[in-house]
Amino acid sequence: MQPEPFLSKVAAASGESRITPIDICVSTSGARRATGYFIYDWGLKDGSAARFECVDVFEFDVAGLIERMIIVYDTHPIRSTVGDKYA
């Protein structure tokens, strides 16, 4: 999925949310890659909320800007709370 439609959909659904960092890991192979491991307290505009652990994998270009991001999380807890309405 391209970033724009995904981020627009998430922003439209989101209310007050919070990210609590747990750890940041940098590639040991020399790749321009790092991961952020965190807890996401996702508040939704409809008043529901979902709390889940997540890992974002960031790949950077030569200028250090994010070139690609992969989001890794277990969808089961979120789907049991909010269903498929944001899929």
Coordinates of C-alpha atoms in Angstrom, one line a residue:
M1 CA 0.0 0.0 0.0
Q2 CA 1.3 3.5 -0.8
P3 CA 1.8 5.7 2.2
E4 CA -0.7 8.5 1.4
P5 CA -3.9 6.5 1.3
F6 CA -2.9 4.5 4.4
L7 CA -1.9 7.6 6.5
S8 CA -5.0 9.5 5.4
K9 CA -7.2 6.6 6.5
V10 CA -5.5 6.3 9.9
A11 CA -5.5 10.1 10.5
A12 CA -9.2 10.3 9.7
A13 CA -10.0 7.5 12.1
S14 CA -7.7 8.6 14.9
G15 CA -8.4 10.6 18.0
E16 CA -5.9 11.2 20.8
S17 CA -3.2 8.5 20.6
R18 CA 0.1 7.9 22.4
I19 CA 3.3 6.1 21.5
T20 CA 5.4 4.7 24.4
P21 CA 8.9 3.8 23.1
I22 CA 10.4 0.5 24.3
D23 CA 13.5 0.2 22.2
I24 CA 15.3 1.3 19.1
C25 CA 17.6 -1.1 17.2
V26 CA 20.1 -0.1 14.4
S27 CA 21.3 -2.6 11.8
T28 CA 24.5 -4.4 12.6
S29 CA 25.1 -5.3 9.0
G30 CA 25.7 -1.7 7.8
A31 CA 22.3 -1.4 6.2
R32 CA 20.6 2.0 6.4
R33 CA 17.9 0.4 8.6
A34 CA 16.5 0.8 12.1
T35 CA 13.5 -0.4 14.1
G36 CA 11.4 1.2 16.6
Y37 CA 9.7 -1.1 19.2
F38 CA 6.8 0.6 21.1
I39 CA 3.4 0.4 22.6
Y40 CA 0.7 2.3 20.7
D41 CA -2.4 3.5 22.6
W42 CA -4.6 4.2 19.6
G43 CA -7.6 6.4 20.4
L44 CA -10.3 6.4 17.8
K45 CA -12.7 9.2 16.9
D46 CA -15.7 6.9 17.7
G47 CA -14.5 6.7 21.3
S48 CA -13.0 3.2 21.1
A49 CA -9.4 2.5 21.9
A50 CA -6.8 -0.2 21.1
R51 CA -3.5 -0.8 22.8
F52 CA -0.9 -2.9 21.1
E53 CA 2.8 -3.5 20.7
C54 CA 4.3 -2.6 17.4
V55 CA 7.6 -2.6 15.5
D56 CA 8.2 -0.1 12.7
V57 CA 11.1 -1.0 10.4
F58 CA 12.6 2.1 8.8
E59 CA 14.9 2.1 5.7
F60 CA 16.7 5.3 5.0
D61 CA 18.1 6.8 1.8
V62 CA 21.6 8.2 1.5
A63 CA 20.4 11.6 2.9
G64 CA 19.0 9.9 6.0
L65 CA 15.4 10.4 5.0
I66 CA 12.8 7.6 5.4
E67 CA 12.6 5.8 2.1
R68 CA 10.5 2.8 3.3
M69 CA 8.6 1.8 6.4
I70 CA 7.2 -1.6 7.3
I71 CA 4.7 -1.8 10.2
V72 CA 4.7 -5.1 12.1
Y73 CA 2.0 -5.9 14.7
D74 CA -0.4 -8.6 15.7
T75 CA -3.8 -7.6 14.1
H76 CA -5.9 -9.9 16.3
P77 CA -6.2 -7.7 19.4
I78 CA -7.0 -4.7 17.2
R79 CA -9.6 -6.5 15.1
S80 CA -11.3 -7.8 18.3
T81 CA -11.6 -4.2 19.4
V82 CA -12.4 -2.2 16.3
G83 CA -13.2 -4.9 13.7
D84 CA -12.3 -4.4 10.0
K85 CA -13.7 -0.9 9.6
Y86 CA -10.1 0.5 9.1
A87 CA -8.7 -2.3 7.0

